[in-house]
C-alpha cells in the first residue's frame, strides 16, 4: 500500500520516468575552454570554472505533510503542528519533496553554469523513523531514482538523453556514493556482490564508468576522471569502514571487504601517481575520531590515515557528509601504529565507542568540544608568525647579538615544524564535513573553489614542481612509514617515537635495538624525498582555495510562525500551534552564510592542511590571542573587537586592583555556531 502511495506521490510532483543520462567529463583545451562533442549543441562549449558543488544528505520524504506534528512519533507525517511547507527546521523530520524541488531549481538557476562537477555524498532516502510507515526496498530504490532524475533535469543534455553516444548525456560529471540510509536495514551492508551493489550499479549506470561496473558490484567503489588525465574523484564505500556496520569487521583481515577496498584504493592511487594525476576522496561517513568516539572501525581509520600520508603528493582533499554538522577533521599520522593496523588492540583504542546511530544536537556539541580539546594541544600559530616577523627584522641587523637571536629563533622555528611534521604540516591530513540539505538545522549546500592555473600543462612530476614553486621543502625528522624510493610496496614500517618527537637531551647508554614489528599488508611507497609537496599542502594547480557555504533560512521562507527558531519552541517540541496563519512564503533561495576567502574570523588564505592546522589551533585556544578574542558575552560573537576590557577598582588603602573580564574565543564561537548553521544561540558555546 505504501509503495503504491509513494509512486503516486512521486508522479504527482511531476517526476515521470525518464531515461537516465550518462555524464560527460570536462576536457581542458588550452586550459580555458571545455569542449563538448558537438560544438553546435546548445551547450557547445564550457569554460573551466575552478569550482565544484558538494551536496549531501537530502533524505527526501514523500509522506511529509506541512502543518503536521514534528513530534518524534509523528515525523511530520500526521497530526497538527509546526511543520513548514518547505521543511521543519531544527527537527528530526526529513525533507519534503517541495524542498528537493526548490533546491534543484535554485542550483539550476544560480550554480549550474559556474561549476565543473558535482560530488553527491549519499543518504538519498528517508529515515526509517515512523513505525506506521516502515521503509521498504522498493521505496529506497524509488527515492534514489527520484534524485537521479533531478540531476538529469538540471545537468542532463535534453537533446542527447537517448542518443547512441554513451559519453554525451551530462554537461558535467556527477559522482555519487551511497549512505547508511540508502540500504535496508540501514547501516548493514554485507560482502559484495550483493543485492544493493547490484541495484545501485543499475541506478547509477550512467555515472559509473563502464569498465568499473564489475568492480562496483563487488564492493560499491569506483572513481571518475572529472578532468581527464588531470583529476579523479574517488567514490569510497564508507559503509564497509563504518563501525556501526555489524555485517563486516574492519580492514585488517584479508577476508573483509574493507581490506579489499583499501587495497583497491592503494593500487589506484599508485596508478594515478605514475600518470601524474591528482585525486579527491569522497564518501558518506567521515573518518571522525576523538578521544572517546569514532565513526570508522579503528583498523580502517589507521589504514586510511596511513594511505593519506603516503599519497600526500596525489590526494588534493577529502569531503564527507552524514554528520549534518559543518566542521573539518585533522588526521594525525602519529596516531597510527602497527598493532592497530594489524587488527590488534592498542592502548587507548579500546576506550573509544561508536557514535550514536543518529547524532543529536547535544551529542554533536560534545563531539565538537572534544575536537576543540584535542586542537588545544597544537602549537600556537601566532607565536610562529611573530617569530617569522622577528627574523625579518634580524636580517636588517648585524653583529653578535643579532646572530645569537637569529640562531635562537631558527631553533624555535625548527621545533615548530617538528611538531606539525615539517614545513607543510605533513604530520596531518584534513577532510571537510559538510552540513546537509535535510533541515535538522537549516538546509545547506557548498561550493568549493580550486586552482586551475596552468592546468593544460600540468602532467609530469617536473611540471608539478614548476607550478608548485621552487621553495625548499623541509623534511621532518620523523618520516613515519616512509620506506625510501623502492618501486614496489614493502612491509616495512618506520614507527614514530612513542613519547615525543623532540630529540632527547640526555645521552643514555645505547640499548640493543628491538626488531620493528611488521604490518601484514603491503605498505604504499611515499613520495620521493626530492619531490615537492602536493596540492593539499602547498598552493599550486588543483589546490583548494576556498569554499562558499549557502543556507536556506526556512524560518523566514516558510513564513508561518516566529521569525527566529529560538523563539519558536513548538518547532522542536512538536506541539500544535494555535491560530495557524495562512502561509505566504517568500521566494525560496539559498543565501550566503560565509565564504572562507573573505571571512574575517576564519581568515583562511586557502584550504591547505597548513591553513586547517592554523584554524584548528586558533579554535582550540582557551586563552585566545588578541586577534581571536571578543570582549565578553555583552558583545556579539561576530564583533571584530580584538581587546579585552579591564575593570579598575580602588581599595580603602588607595591601591588599585585590575580585574580583567573573561576573553572569549570568537573563532571557537564562530566554528560552533556554524556547525549548527546558525540555529543555536552562540552564547551556549561561550563557556
XYZ file of C-alpha atoms in Angstrom:
687
model
C 0.000 0.000 0.000
C 2.735 2.432 0.965
C 4.794 1.614 -2.135
C 1.820 2.434 -4.350
C 1.219 5.634 -2.445
C 4.876 6.577 -2.891
C 4.683 6.037 -6.660
C 1.589 8.218 -6.893
C 3.213 10.956 -4.831
C 6.328 10.986 -6.981
C 4.267 11.154 -10.163
C 2.128 13.848 -8.616
C 5.196 16.025 -8.269
C 5.950 15.659 -11.951
C 8.662 13.012 -11.811
C 7.612 10.897 -14.761
C 10.013 8.110 -15.637
C 12.735 9.310 -17.982
C 15.814 7.708 -19.463
C 18.896 8.206 -17.320
C 21.765 10.242 -18.702
C 25.441 9.460 -18.922
C 27.871 12.101 -17.727
C 30.382 13.844 -19.915
C 33.728 14.677 -18.271
C 35.315 18.039 -18.825
C 38.124 18.102 -21.372
C 40.559 21.017 -20.920
C 41.608 22.739 -24.127
C 44.346 25.365 -23.767
C 43.494 25.445 -20.070
C 40.403 27.541 -20.750
C 37.706 26.066 -22.940
C 35.976 22.795 -22.173
C 34.999 21.277 -25.474
C 31.995 19.012 -25.846
C 31.497 16.624 -28.723
C 29.223 18.843 -30.724
C 30.181 22.487 -30.903
C 26.790 23.255 -32.467
C 24.807 21.982 -29.491
C 23.147 24.308 -27.013
C 25.903 23.559 -24.544
C 28.503 23.975 -27.350
C 31.445 24.518 -25.030
C 32.079 25.134 -21.359
C 34.740 27.172 -19.702
C 36.550 25.542 -16.801
C 35.299 27.441 -13.756
C 37.506 26.093 -10.980
C 34.521 25.252 -8.736
C 32.558 22.147 -7.812
C 29.369 21.509 -5.858
C 29.159 19.285 -2.791
C 25.624 18.219 -1.837
C 24.785 15.657 0.814
C 22.082 14.041 2.963
C 18.936 15.123 1.123
C 16.650 12.495 2.745
C 13.530 13.133 0.611
C 10.280 12.124 2.303
C 7.182 11.782 0.064
C 4.973 11.271 3.142
C 5.808 14.677 4.644
C 2.732 16.845 5.394
C 3.061 20.539 6.103
C 1.427 21.852 9.278
C 1.725 18.335 10.717
C 3.260 17.498 14.075
C 7.046 17.444 14.445
C 6.892 15.122 17.437
C 9.148 12.112 17.106
C 6.312 9.614 16.813
C 4.618 11.705 14.107
C 7.716 12.504 11.990
C 5.828 15.286 10.129
C 3.513 12.645 8.652
C 0.296 13.353 10.594
C -1.280 15.402 13.336
C -1.178 19.166 13.611
C 1.885 21.223 14.343
C 4.641 23.474 13.104
C 5.912 21.600 10.033
C 6.551 24.219 7.341
C 5.761 24.000 3.648
C 9.440 23.599 2.716
C 10.539 21.649 5.771
C 10.579 21.676 9.555
C 13.883 23.279 10.534
C 15.636 22.232 13.758
C 13.634 18.995 13.969
C 14.246 15.336 13.152
C 11.799 15.369 10.234
C 13.063 14.522 6.775
C 12.942 16.828 3.744
C 9.658 17.308 1.879
C 9.696 16.851 -1.887
C 8.990 20.584 -2.163
C 12.401 21.312 -0.604
C 14.118 18.898 -3.005
C 12.419 20.585 -5.973
C 13.279 24.071 -4.709
C 16.918 23.128 -4.077
C 17.488 21.750 -7.566
C 15.644 24.689 -9.128
C 17.958 27.095 -7.274
C 21.029 25.120 -8.383
C 19.740 25.239 -11.962
C 19.283 28.999 -11.844
C 22.338 30.033 -9.817
C 25.090 27.387 -9.939
C 24.662 25.200 -12.998
C 26.878 27.276 -15.278
C 29.530 28.019 -12.643
C 30.670 24.534 -11.576
C 32.777 21.813 -13.192
C 31.425 18.699 -11.451
C 29.171 17.566 -8.591
C 30.059 15.439 -5.569
C 26.936 13.810 -4.081
C 27.717 12.022 -0.815
C 24.634 9.944 -0.204
C 21.739 9.397 2.192
C 19.218 9.927 -0.579
C 16.301 8.067 1.019
C 14.192 8.951 4.033
C 14.939 7.677 7.514
C 13.100 4.686 8.919
C 11.622 6.941 11.585
C 7.912 6.054 11.500
C 6.629 2.673 12.644
C 3.332 3.306 10.881
C 5.074 3.827 7.539
C 8.052 1.449 7.535
C 10.593 1.683 4.750
C 10.821 -0.940 2.023
C 13.486 -1.838 -0.510
C 11.272 -0.557 -3.316
C 10.850 2.767 -1.547
C 14.599 3.235 -1.005
C 15.247 2.492 -4.679
C 12.486 4.835 -5.880
C 13.762 7.737 -3.790
C 17.291 7.311 -5.143
C 15.905 7.126 -8.672
C 13.993 10.325 -7.942
C 17.208 12.180 -7.134
C 18.928 10.795 -10.226
C 16.082 12.272 -12.278
C 16.548 15.616 -10.538
C 20.210 15.633 -11.571
C 19.117 14.781 -15.103
C 16.684 17.711 -15.100
C 19.424 20.162 -14.105
C 22.584 18.762 -15.697
C 21.309 16.437 -18.417
C 21.637 17.423 -22.066
C 17.986 17.181 -23.017
C 18.560 16.592 -26.702
C 21.129 13.853 -26.041
C 19.457 11.671 -23.403
C 18.639 8.888 -25.857
C 21.455 9.224 -28.375
C 23.879 6.390 -29.094
C 26.930 8.128 -27.639
C 27.299 6.887 -24.035
C 29.559 9.796 -23.034
C 27.465 12.705 -24.148
C 24.425 12.997 -21.915
C 25.545 15.151 -18.962
C 27.096 18.578 -19.284
C 29.330 17.909 -16.244
C 30.262 14.786 -14.224
C 28.098 13.731 -11.264
C 29.848 11.434 -8.768
C 27.544 9.683 -6.236
C 28.061 7.392 -3.265
C 25.541 5.715 -1.019
C 24.940 6.435 2.626
C 23.991 4.266 5.560
C 20.289 5.054 4.929
C 20.428 4.094 1.252
C 20.321 0.401 2.167
C 17.945 -1.779 4.157
C 18.306 -2.394 7.015
C 20.193 0.852 7.438
C 23.910 0.621 8.342
C 24.127 -3.049 7.309
C 25.915 -3.966 4.077
C 27.295 -7.478 3.601
C 30.250 -8.519 1.494
C 29.655 -7.996 -2.234
C 28.459 -8.683 -4.770
C 25.105 -8.247 -3.057
C 21.651 -7.027 -3.986
C 22.410 -3.424 -3.056
C 25.616 -3.063 -5.047
C 23.763 -4.614 -7.988
C 20.786 -2.271 -7.578
C 22.979 0.841 -7.451
C 25.024 -0.416 -10.385
C 21.739 -0.122 -12.294
C 20.516 3.133 -10.703
C 23.878 4.834 -11.312
C 24.780 3.001 -14.522
C 25.275 6.309 -16.326
C 27.517 7.697 -13.567
C 29.845 4.709 -13.155
C 32.435 4.194 -15.919
C 31.576 1.020 -17.810
C 34.937 -0.620 -17.171
C 34.416 -0.208 -13.390
C 30.868 -1.566 -13.087
C 32.028 -5.094 -12.315
C 34.226 -3.773 -9.508
C 31.396 -1.604 -8.247
C 29.080 -4.611 -7.978
C 31.763 -6.359 -5.972
C 32.367 -3.562 -3.491
C 30.458 -0.363 -4.241
C 33.553 1.719 -5.070
C 34.660 3.490 -8.250
C 36.315 6.662 -9.494
C 35.633 9.190 -12.240
C 38.198 11.305 -14.080
C 36.311 14.563 -13.753
C 39.104 16.287 -15.659
C 40.592 13.536 -17.841
C 44.269 12.850 -17.239
C 44.320 15.573 -14.581
C 41.911 14.959 -11.693
C 39.885 11.953 -10.475
C 37.192 11.763 -7.786
C 37.152 8.530 -5.759
C 33.744 7.392 -4.532
C 34.558 5.413 -1.385
C 32.137 2.886 0.069
C 32.469 4.040 3.671
C 29.753 1.619 4.799
C 32.476 -1.061 4.817
C 34.530 1.192 7.134
C 31.538 2.212 9.286
C 31.805 0.922 12.842
C 28.013 0.511 13.026
C 28.002 -1.984 10.138
C 27.895 -5.230 12.118
C 27.947 -7.359 8.958
C 31.662 -6.699 8.411
C 34.725 -6.458 10.618
C 37.131 -3.702 9.687
C 40.055 -3.549 7.291
C 42.705 -5.831 8.837
C 41.656 -9.324 7.705
C 42.095 -10.188 4.030
C 38.666 -11.818 4.024
C 36.949 -8.499 4.821
C 35.596 -6.151 2.124
C 37.224 -3.245 3.967
C 40.646 -4.795 3.391
C 39.882 -5.302 -0.299
C 38.612 -1.733 -0.566
C 41.829 -0.334 0.903
C 43.915 -2.481 -1.431
C 41.907 -1.243 -4.415
C 42.418 2.351 -3.258
C 46.174 1.810 -2.799
C 46.583 0.365 -6.282
C 44.512 3.086 -7.955
C 46.344 5.906 -6.178
C 49.652 4.396 -7.256
C 48.418 4.335 -10.863
C 47.429 7.991 -10.592
C 50.840 8.895 -9.193
C 52.520 7.213 -12.153
C 50.228 9.104 -14.546
C 50.915 12.455 -12.877
C 47.266 12.811 -11.810
C 45.653 14.049 -8.604
C 42.674 12.723 -6.625
C 39.781 13.844 -4.431
C 38.416 11.444 -1.806
C 34.660 11.450 -1.196
C 32.409 9.303 0.958
C 29.364 9.372 3.182
C 30.597 8.561 6.706
C 33.647 10.681 7.609
C 36.686 9.305 9.481
C 35.649 11.188 12.620
C 37.631 10.195 15.713
C 38.123 11.767 19.136
C 39.395 10.575 22.488
C 36.095 8.832 23.276
C 34.266 8.415 19.939
C 34.876 7.038 16.461
C 32.791 6.585 13.327
C 35.063 4.162 11.445
C 36.419 0.840 12.603
C 39.849 1.550 14.082
C 41.719 -0.630 11.580
C 40.092 1.241 8.685
C 40.891 4.623 10.242
C 44.506 3.555 10.725
C 44.940 2.366 7.150
C 43.182 5.349 5.605
C 45.319 7.769 7.637
C 48.429 5.910 6.503
C 47.248 5.942 2.876
C 46.651 9.718 3.033
C 50.152 10.148 4.441
C 51.858 8.022 1.805
C 49.868 9.530 -1.087
C 50.068 13.111 0.133
C 51.503 14.073 -3.246
C 48.391 12.713 -5.011
C 45.374 13.494 -2.794
C 44.084 17.052 -3.138
C 41.400 16.865 -0.439
C 38.507 14.882 1.048
C 34.787 15.611 1.514
C 32.144 13.759 3.542
C 28.592 14.134 4.856
C 26.492 12.024 7.277
C 27.001 14.031 10.480
C 24.859 17.033 9.377
C 27.186 19.491 11.142
C 29.640 21.816 9.428
C 33.220 21.120 10.530
C 36.558 19.680 9.474
C 38.822 16.855 10.613
C 42.576 16.569 11.128
C 44.032 13.060 10.985
C 47.318 12.633 12.832
C 49.850 10.137 11.443
C 51.370 9.901 14.921
C 48.224 8.023 15.981
C 48.990 5.227 13.506
C 50.647 2.110 14.909
C 51.391 -1.399 13.662
C 49.334 -3.219 16.279
C 46.138 -1.419 15.269
C 46.938 -1.725 11.566
C 47.227 -5.482 12.020
C 43.928 -5.664 13.899
C 45.273 -5.973 17.445
C 44.009 -3.909 20.357
C 46.319 -0.985 21.060
C 46.338 1.062 24.250
C 43.714 3.800 24.114
C 41.853 2.446 21.105
C 39.617 0.166 23.168
C 38.276 3.204 25.064
C 36.562 4.653 22.021
C 32.904 3.945 21.346
C 30.911 4.263 18.158
C 28.902 7.440 17.637
C 25.179 7.249 18.278
C 23.168 5.999 15.311
C 21.749 9.484 14.774
C 23.658 12.416 16.248
C 21.592 14.757 18.393
C 22.390 18.428 18.888
C 23.734 17.590 22.342
C 25.979 14.731 21.213
C 27.216 16.862 18.312
C 28.124 19.673 20.707
C 30.041 17.221 22.896
C 31.883 15.921 19.840
C 32.873 19.451 18.804
C 34.098 20.169 22.331
C 36.304 17.075 22.176
C 37.751 18.249 18.877
C 38.491 21.613 20.428
C 40.214 19.990 23.373
C 42.443 17.961 21.056
C 43.264 21.013 18.969
C 44.225 22.960 22.085
C 47.487 20.970 22.085
C 48.522 22.226 18.650
C 51.407 24.726 18.614
C 50.395 28.360 18.800
C 50.384 29.777 15.252
C 50.553 33.378 16.496
C 53.894 32.760 18.193
C 55.261 31.312 14.973
C 54.019 34.283 12.939
C 55.662 36.657 15.411
C 58.834 34.600 15.160
C 58.903 34.953 11.380
C 58.339 38.695 11.659
C 61.231 38.991 14.123
C 63.515 37.013 11.789
C 62.766 39.529 9.060
C 63.936 42.310 11.384
C 67.079 40.311 12.265
C 68.133 40.285 8.630
C 68.486 44.048 8.804
C 70.875 43.823 11.780
C 74.488 42.714 12.089
C 76.698 41.761 14.975
C 76.942 39.065 17.610
C 73.687 39.832 19.439
C 71.649 39.727 16.252
C 73.338 36.486 15.192
C 72.534 34.823 18.510
C 68.911 35.976 18.287
C 68.651 34.660 14.759
C 70.072 31.278 15.781
C 67.677 31.044 18.728
C 64.686 31.871 16.560
C 65.787 29.361 13.947
C 65.786 26.664 16.636
C 62.278 27.673 17.691
C 61.121 27.585 14.089
C 62.569 24.096 13.616
C 60.848 22.979 16.815
C 57.515 24.298 15.498
C 57.986 22.448 12.212
C 58.853 19.225 14.021
C 55.587 19.424 15.930
C 53.475 19.666 12.776
C 55.553 17.288 10.668
C 57.605 19.688 8.591
C 57.280 22.927 6.688
C 53.936 21.917 5.149
C 52.292 20.278 8.163
C 52.636 16.771 6.719
C 52.052 15.110 10.073
C 48.355 15.719 9.352
C 45.808 15.231 6.610
C 42.475 17.055 6.561
C 38.882 16.439 5.490
C 35.838 18.683 5.130
C 32.477 17.526 6.526
C 29.555 19.421 5.021
C 26.170 20.032 6.642
C 23.087 18.614 4.975
C 20.096 19.533 2.852
C 17.762 17.793 5.324
C 16.706 20.605 7.686
C 17.887 19.211 11.013
C 19.195 22.770 11.239
C 18.882 24.801 8.011
C 19.290 23.256 4.531
C 22.764 23.832 3.102
C 24.908 23.266 0.027
C 28.599 24.022 -0.515
C 30.692 25.191 -3.477
C 34.445 24.562 -3.310
C 36.837 26.619 -5.415
C 40.111 25.149 -6.696
C 43.127 26.482 -8.574
C 43.068 25.936 -12.342
C 46.229 27.880 -13.176
C 48.209 26.122 -15.923
C 46.006 23.065 -15.871
C 46.582 22.378 -19.541
C 50.337 21.917 -18.927
C 50.254 20.062 -15.604
C 51.227 16.444 -16.225
C 54.677 15.156 -15.335
C 56.272 15.481 -11.912
C 58.754 18.047 -13.235
C 55.841 20.182 -14.412
C 54.276 19.879 -10.991
C 57.484 21.215 -9.473
C 57.480 24.242 -11.739
C 53.930 25.100 -10.727
C 54.464 24.420 -7.041
C 57.409 26.778 -6.998
C 61.000 26.182 -6.055
C 60.631 26.769 -2.325
C 62.747 24.451 -0.223
C 60.891 21.534 1.280
C 61.594 20.876 4.939
C 61.761 17.184 5.748
C 60.529 16.296 9.245
C 62.892 14.317 11.468
C 60.400 11.521 11.817
C 59.452 10.352 8.322
C 56.833 7.927 9.550
C 56.257 4.906 7.401
C 58.399 6.374 4.617
C 60.226 3.475 3.081
C 62.598 5.103 0.639
C 62.268 5.027 -3.101
C 61.538 1.353 -3.721
C 59.353 0.864 -6.748
C 57.207 -1.757 -5.020
C 55.242 -1.582 -1.764
C 57.006 -3.028 1.245
C 56.073 -4.484 4.595
C 58.494 -2.295 6.497
C 57.268 0.459 8.795
C 59.420 3.133 10.422
C 57.462 3.814 13.588
C 57.323 7.251 15.222
C 58.680 7.665 18.748
C 56.092 6.599 21.301
C 56.538 9.503 23.698
C 57.767 12.605 21.906
C 59.066 13.807 18.600
C 61.550 16.043 20.376
C 65.200 14.929 20.346
C 66.384 13.645 23.716
C 68.760 15.942 25.563
C 70.481 13.372 27.808
C 72.637 10.729 26.280
C 71.755 7.285 27.529
C 73.565 4.038 27.205
C 72.521 2.580 23.873
C 70.302 -0.435 24.113
C 70.112 -3.295 21.720
C 67.546 -2.208 19.132
C 64.304 -4.122 19.159
C 63.118 -5.709 15.989
C 60.467 -3.461 14.471
C 57.052 -5.080 14.076
C 55.881 -5.569 10.530
C 52.430 -4.964 9.101
C 50.686 -7.877 7.453
C 49.853 -5.920 4.284
C 51.775 -4.044 1.582
C 52.730 -0.547 2.732
C 52.411 2.082 -0.023
C 55.598 3.842 -1.012
C 55.751 7.544 -0.073
C 56.512 10.347 -2.477
C 60.157 10.829 -3.365
C 62.031 12.937 -0.841
C 63.093 15.242 -3.666
C 59.548 15.835 -4.873
C 57.619 18.956 -3.838
C 54.583 18.827 -1.559
C 51.231 18.024 -3.138
C 48.306 20.407 -3.756
C 46.836 19.657 -0.315
C 49.953 21.114 1.332
C 51.427 23.779 -0.941
C 49.445 26.241 -3.112
C 49.593 25.145 -6.756
C 47.338 23.958 -9.544
C 44.324 21.986 -8.179
C 44.852 23.272 -4.622
C 41.530 24.041 -2.930
C 41.325 27.782 -2.450
C 38.081 28.431 -0.570
C 34.517 27.286 -0.135
C 31.240 29.162 -0.067
C 28.610 27.901 2.356
C 24.992 28.522 1.363
C 21.917 28.030 3.533
C 18.167 28.420 3.201
C 16.552 30.227 6.119
C 13.383 28.143 6.325
C 12.049 30.119 9.270
C 11.850 33.162 7.028
C 10.907 31.277 3.858
C 8.104 29.245 5.408
C 6.769 32.474 6.930
C 4.453 30.538 9.166
C 5.278 31.407 12.736
C 8.024 33.078 14.742
C 10.811 34.944 12.908
C 13.574 33.166 14.856
C 13.752 29.413 15.563
C 14.850 30.153 19.126
C 11.547 31.968 19.642
C 9.554 29.014 18.344
C 9.974 26.068 20.757
C 6.973 24.405 19.136
C 9.238 23.608 16.183
C 11.265 21.353 18.451
C 8.521 20.137 20.737
C 6.022 19.333 18.008
C 3.038 20.830 19.819
C 0.193 22.162 17.641
C 0.492 25.883 17.019
C -2.501 27.980 17.955
C -4.172 30.200 15.355
C -2.164 28.961 12.380
C -1.771 31.846 9.922
C -2.298 31.311 6.263
C 1.219 30.795 4.866
C 2.659 33.387 2.500
C 6.164 32.114 1.789
C 8.624 34.436 0.022
C 10.594 33.072 -2.938
C 12.870 30.202 -1.979
C 16.593 30.980 -2.066
C 19.889 29.781 -0.706
C 21.842 32.696 0.695
C 25.449 33.185 1.736
C 26.298 32.025 5.238
C 30.046 32.579 4.952
C 32.908 32.391 2.457
C 36.296 31.223 3.738
C 38.036 33.540 1.257
C 36.557 36.718 2.767
C 35.536 35.623 6.260
C 37.377 37.781 8.850
C 37.039 35.179 11.614
C 38.417 32.095 9.878
C 40.874 34.227 7.873
C 41.983 31.270 5.721
C 44.271 32.122 2.795
C 43.418 28.730 1.240
C 42.215 25.247 2.228
C 45.625 23.596 2.539
C 46.374 21.369 5.509
C 48.575 24.095 6.986
C 45.648 26.542 6.888
C 43.463 23.987 8.668
C 46.145 23.399 11.314
C 46.275 27.149 11.882
C 42.476 27.385 12.154
C 42.270 24.348 14.450
C 44.928 25.814 16.743
C 43.028 29.098 16.980
C 39.757 27.253 17.681
C 41.496 25.254 20.406
C 42.847 28.233 22.319
C 41.211 28.583 25.727
C 43.239 31.773 26.191
C 42.841 33.237 22.727
C 45.297 35.658 21.196
C 44.111 39.239 20.849
C 43.033 38.797 17.257
C 40.803 35.872 18.247
C 39.005 37.480 21.199
C 35.652 39.011 21.838
C 35.320 41.143 24.926
C 32.679 39.190 26.791
C 29.130 37.930 26.488
C 27.857 41.522 26.264
C 29.350 41.681 22.779
C 28.031 39.892 19.719
C 30.270 36.929 18.758
C 30.726 38.375 15.290
C 32.216 41.602 16.706
C 35.723 42.213 15.407
C 36.826 43.938 18.636
C 40.126 42.291 19.466
C 40.694 43.530 23.019
C 39.532 42.615 26.474
C 38.271 45.218 28.902
C 39.662 45.735 32.349
C 37.714 46.967 35.380
C 39.750 49.023 37.848
C 38.682 49.284 41.499
C 40.313 51.240 44.341
C 40.602 49.781 47.840
C 40.330 51.737 51.100
C 44.134 51.926 51.239
C 44.200 53.522 47.822
C 45.658 50.515 45.985
C 44.331 49.780 42.525
C 43.209 46.298 41.539
C 42.766 45.400 37.884
C 40.233 42.731 37.176
C 40.220 41.550 33.579
C 36.954 40.458 32.021
C 36.893 36.987 30.518
C 38.221 36.797 26.975
C 36.056 34.599 24.761
C 37.477 32.856 21.733
C 35.474 34.256 18.822
C 36.958 31.679 16.428
C 35.552 28.836 18.538
C 32.210 30.638 18.833
C 32.014 31.036 15.058
C 33.065 27.419 14.435
C 30.479 26.008 16.853
C 27.723 28.337 15.634
C 28.358 27.459 12.004
C 28.373 23.758 12.823
C 24.655 24.109 13.532
C 24.108 26.551 10.633
C 23.298 29.408 12.972
C 20.251 27.752 14.554
C 21.641 27.660 18.089
C 22.329 30.530 20.444
C 26.049 31.232 20.268
C 26.037 32.055 23.983
C 25.742 28.293 24.583
C 29.339 27.896 23.400
C 30.849 30.833 25.273
C 31.916 28.730 28.242
